[in-house]
Every structure is written in C-alpha cells, then in structure tokens.
C-alpha cells in the first residue's frame, strides 16, 4: 500500500508548483471537510454546507452558538497547526495543549488546554488511560514521537494514542 501512495506522491510532485488558485481551492476544501467531519463525530448538527457558511462568518438560524464556535475554533486550530509546520517546529506537549485550548475556547474554558481530571468512556473505542495517568502518557507520547516516529512512513498509523487523553 505504501508503494502506491509513494507513487501517487511522485506524480503529484511532478506537477509542482501547483497554481496558486488550485492550492487555495484544495486548502479551502480540506478545511471545510476536516472541520465538518471532526465536529460531526462530536455531535455537531451543522451540515457540510452550513459548516462552509459558518466558516465564512455567517450564523445559521436554529443552530447553537456552541456549534458555531466549534467550527470557528476548529479552523483556528488548523491554522495554528499549519503555522507550526511552516516554522518547522518540533511537536511538543505545550503545542498539543494549545491546540486543545483553541478547540475549546469559549465552549469549555475551564477545561481548555489542561489534562482531564476525570475518567471517560468513549463508545466503541478502547478505554482511555485513567485520568491520573494522562500526564505521564502524554510525556511518553512525546518521547516516542521524538525518538521513533521518523522511522515510519508518513501515512502509517503512528501509534494507538488516544485523543481522549486530554
């Protein structure tokens, strides 16, 4: 499978540089779709087209402020991650907490950017670490990322680290 992906990447690289309007269109499409699907998983009821409109700054009648903030915050988090990548900064625990803070800004400010203090269950998923183990688990994740992640193919599953860790 990785050989096919690598071949597709070579084909794409041969077409570079892509026209500016093409890059802008691809980026906008990815932001809208990534935001919609990420929020839908969490129960946000905005449709794909409503998500696009909300990202343009228009409020949707009959939808909660929380749903609008989830969309806006998700885009801000994407822009922050893009900035980290552009500056070629190594991944850090502080950055992960900052992304979490951006996602929850104005929604759950008391929990934004801090590790959870209670245990959680995620329907249909592995049981996340006990709340008391989260700081150590995140420290171990960053150590693993720093020492081992470069050895994997870029699209290989990095490890089964649970997002619910925070």
PDB file of N, CA and C in Angstrom, residues 91-98 100 114-116 129-146 161-166:
ATOM      1  N   UNK A  91       7.077  18.863  17.434  1.00  0.00           N
ATOM      2  CA  UNK A  91       5.851  18.701  18.215  1.00  0.00           C
ATOM      3  C   UNK A  91       6.180  18.696  19.703  1.00  0.00           C
ATOM      4  N   UNK A  92       5.350  19.390  20.485  1.00  0.00           N
ATOM      5  CA  UNK A  92       5.572  19.441  21.932  1.00  0.00           C
ATOM      6  C   UNK A  92       4.248  19.297  22.670  1.00  0.00           C
ATOM      7  N   UNK A  93       4.364  18.968  23.922  1.00  0.00           N
ATOM      8  CA  UNK A  93       3.189  18.859  24.787  1.00  0.00           C
ATOM      9  C   UNK A  93       2.486  20.216  24.885  1.00  0.00           C
ATOM     10  N   UNK A  94       3.256  21.288  24.938  1.00  0.00           N
ATOM     11  CA  UNK A  94       2.702  22.631  25.020  1.00  0.00           C
ATOM     12  C   UNK A  94       1.847  22.920  23.793  1.00  0.00           C
ATOM     13  N   UNK A  95       2.315  22.525  22.600  1.00  0.00           N
ATOM     14  CA  UNK A  95       1.543  22.748  21.380  1.00  0.00           C
ATOM     15  C   UNK A  95       0.236  21.954  21.399  1.00  0.00           C
ATOM     16  N   UNK A  96       0.298  20.709  21.870  1.00  0.00           N
ATOM     17  CA  UNK A  96      -0.914  19.885  21.949  1.00  0.00           C
ATOM     18  C   UNK A  96      -1.927  20.546  22.877  1.00  0.00           C
ATOM     19  N   UNK A  97      -1.464  21.040  24.017  1.00  0.00           N
ATOM     20  CA  UNK A  97      -2.362  21.740  24.937  1.00  0.00           C
ATOM     21  C   UNK A  97      -2.897  23.032  24.314  1.00  0.00           C
ATOM     22  N   UNK A  98      -2.087  23.708  23.527  1.00  0.00           N
ATOM     23  CA  UNK A  98      -2.533  24.935  22.856  1.00  0.00           C
ATOM     24  C   UNK A  98      -3.612  24.641  21.818  1.00  0.00           C
ATOM     25  N   UNK A 100      -5.677  22.119  21.977  1.00  0.00           N
ATOM     26  CA  UNK A 100      -6.840  21.797  22.807  1.00  0.00           C
ATOM     27  C   UNK A 100      -7.508  23.086  23.308  1.00  0.00           C
ATOM     28  N   UNK A 114      -5.944  21.955  29.395  1.00  0.00           N
ATOM     29  CA  UNK A 114      -5.469  21.226  30.572  1.00  0.00           C
ATOM     30  C   UNK A 114      -5.881  19.767  30.460  1.00  0.00           C
ATOM     31  N   UNK A 115      -5.152  18.912  31.138  1.00  0.00           N
ATOM     32  CA  UNK A 115      -5.484  17.492  31.119  1.00  0.00           C
ATOM     33  C   UNK A 115      -6.745  17.242  31.934  1.00  0.00           C
ATOM     34  N   UNK A 116      -7.509  16.294  31.462  1.00  0.00           N
ATOM     35  CA  UNK A 116      -8.754  15.964  32.161  1.00  0.00           C
ATOM     36  C   UNK A 116      -8.439  15.420  33.551  1.00  0.00           C
ATOM     37  N   UNK A 129      -6.652   6.072  28.973  1.00  0.00           N
ATOM     38  CA  UNK A 129      -5.923   5.943  30.233  1.00  0.00           C
ATOM     39  C   UNK A 129      -6.684   6.592  31.386  1.00  0.00           C
ATOM     40  N   UNK A 130      -6.466   6.096  32.572  1.00  0.00           N
ATOM     41  CA  UNK A 130      -7.007   6.704  33.778  1.00  0.00           C
ATOM     42  C   UNK A 130      -6.534   8.160  33.815  1.00  0.00           C
ATOM     43  N   UNK A 131      -7.384   9.038  34.317  1.00  0.00           N
ATOM     44  CA  UNK A 131      -7.063  10.471  34.360  1.00  0.00           C
ATOM     45  C   UNK A 131      -5.734  10.751  35.061  1.00  0.00           C
ATOM     46  N   UNK A 132      -5.422   9.972  36.090  1.00  0.00           N
ATOM     47  CA  UNK A 132      -4.169  10.186  36.809  1.00  0.00           C
ATOM     48  C   UNK A 132      -2.943   9.825  35.974  1.00  0.00           C
ATOM     49  N   UNK A 133      -3.135   8.990  34.941  1.00  0.00           N
ATOM     50  CA  UNK A 133      -2.024   8.557  34.096  1.00  0.00           C
ATOM     51  C   UNK A 133      -1.801   9.466  32.886  1.00  0.00           C
ATOM     52  N   UNK A 134      -2.704  10.415  32.656  1.00  0.00           N
ATOM     53  CA  UNK A 134      -2.634  11.238  31.451  1.00  0.00           C
ATOM     54  C   UNK A 134      -1.323  12.015  31.333  1.00  0.00           C
ATOM     55  N   UNK A 135      -0.866  12.744  32.350  1.00  0.00           N
ATOM     56  CA  UNK A 135       0.389  13.485  32.182  1.00  0.00           C
ATOM     57  C   UNK A 135       1.566  12.586  31.791  1.00  0.00           C
ATOM     58  N   UNK A 136       1.693  11.439  32.430  1.00  0.00           N
ATOM     59  CA  UNK A 136       2.773  10.507  32.096  1.00  0.00           C
ATOM     60  C   UNK A 136       2.584   9.949  30.681  1.00  0.00           C
ATOM     61  N   UNK A 137       1.348   9.611  30.313  1.00  0.00           N
ATOM     62  CA  UNK A 137       1.078   9.080  28.975  1.00  0.00           C
ATOM     63  C   UNK A 137       1.434  10.107  27.896  1.00  0.00           C
ATOM     64  N   UNK A 138       1.149  11.367  28.152  1.00  0.00           N
ATOM     65  CA  UNK A 138       1.486  12.414  27.183  1.00  0.00           C
ATOM     66  C   UNK A 138       2.999  12.615  27.105  1.00  0.00           C
ATOM     67  N   UNK A 139       3.661  12.555  28.239  1.00  0.00           N
ATOM     68  CA  UNK A 139       5.121  12.656  28.250  1.00  0.00           C
ATOM     69  C   UNK A 139       5.731  11.501  27.458  1.00  0.00           C
ATOM     70  N   UNK A 140       5.213  10.294  27.651  1.00  0.00           N
ATOM     71  CA  UNK A 140       5.694   9.120  26.916  1.00  0.00           C
ATOM     72  C   UNK A 140       5.410   9.247  25.421  1.00  0.00           C
ATOM     73  N   UNK A 141       4.250   9.799  25.082  1.00  0.00           N
ATOM     74  CA  UNK A 141       3.916  10.001  23.671  1.00  0.00           C
ATOM     75  C   UNK A 141       4.927  10.931  23.006  1.00  0.00           C
ATOM     76  N   UNK A 142       5.234  12.044  23.653  1.00  0.00           N
ATOM     77  CA  UNK A 142       6.195  12.998  23.078  1.00  0.00           C
ATOM     78  C   UNK A 142       7.573  12.354  22.959  1.00  0.00           C
ATOM     79  N   UNK A 143       7.987  11.586  23.946  1.00  0.00           N
ATOM     80  CA  UNK A 143       9.278  10.876  23.865  1.00  0.00           C
ATOM     81  C   UNK A 143       9.268   9.901  22.694  1.00  0.00           C
ATOM     82  N   UNK A 144       8.172   9.142  22.557  1.00  0.00           N
ATOM     83  CA  UNK A 144       8.064   8.206  21.439  1.00  0.00           C
ATOM     84  C   UNK A 144       8.120   8.968  20.122  1.00  0.00           C
ATOM     85  N   UNK A 145       7.378  10.053  20.048  1.00  0.00           N
ATOM     86  CA  UNK A 145       7.329  10.850  18.818  1.00  0.00           C
ATOM     87  C   UNK A 145       8.722  11.373  18.468  1.00  0.00           C
ATOM     88  N   UNK A 146       9.424  11.897  19.441  1.00  0.00           N
ATOM     89  CA  UNK A 146      10.764  12.444  19.212  1.00  0.00           C
ATOM     90  C   UNK A 146      11.759  11.377  18.770  1.00  0.00           C
ATOM     91  N   UNK A 161      -2.401   6.110  20.221  1.00  0.00           N
ATOM     92  CA  UNK A 161      -2.508   7.081  21.312  1.00  0.00           C
ATOM     93  C   UNK A 161      -3.903   7.662  21.234  1.00  0.00           C
ATOM     94  N   UNK A 162      -4.592   7.705  22.316  1.00  0.00           N
ATOM     95  CA  UNK A 162      -5.989   8.126  22.347  1.00  0.00           C
ATOM     96  C   UNK A 162      -6.095   9.629  22.511  1.00  0.00           C
ATOM     97  N   UNK A 163      -6.844  10.263  21.626  1.00  0.00           N
ATOM     98  CA  UNK A 163      -7.076  11.699  21.708  1.00  0.00           C
ATOM     99  C   UNK A 163      -7.760  12.048  23.027  1.00  0.00           C
ATOM    100  N   UNK A 164      -8.554  11.123  23.546  1.00  0.00           N
ATOM    101  CA  UNK A 164      -9.275  11.389  24.798  1.00  0.00           C
ATOM    102  C   UNK A 164      -8.343  11.488  25.986  1.00  0.00           C
ATOM    103  N   UNK A 165      -7.049  11.392  25.748  1.00  0.00           N
ATOM    104  CA  UNK A 165      -6.078  11.506  26.811  1.00  0.00           C
ATOM    105  C   UNK A 165      -6.229  12.862  27.510  1.00  0.00           C
ATOM    106  N   UNK A 166      -6.432  13.933  26.745  1.00  0.00           N
ATOM    107  CA  UNK A 166      -6.517  15.271  27.355  1.00  0.00           C
ATOM    108  C   UNK A 166      -7.682  15.412  28.264  1.00  0.00           C
TER     109      UNK A 166
END
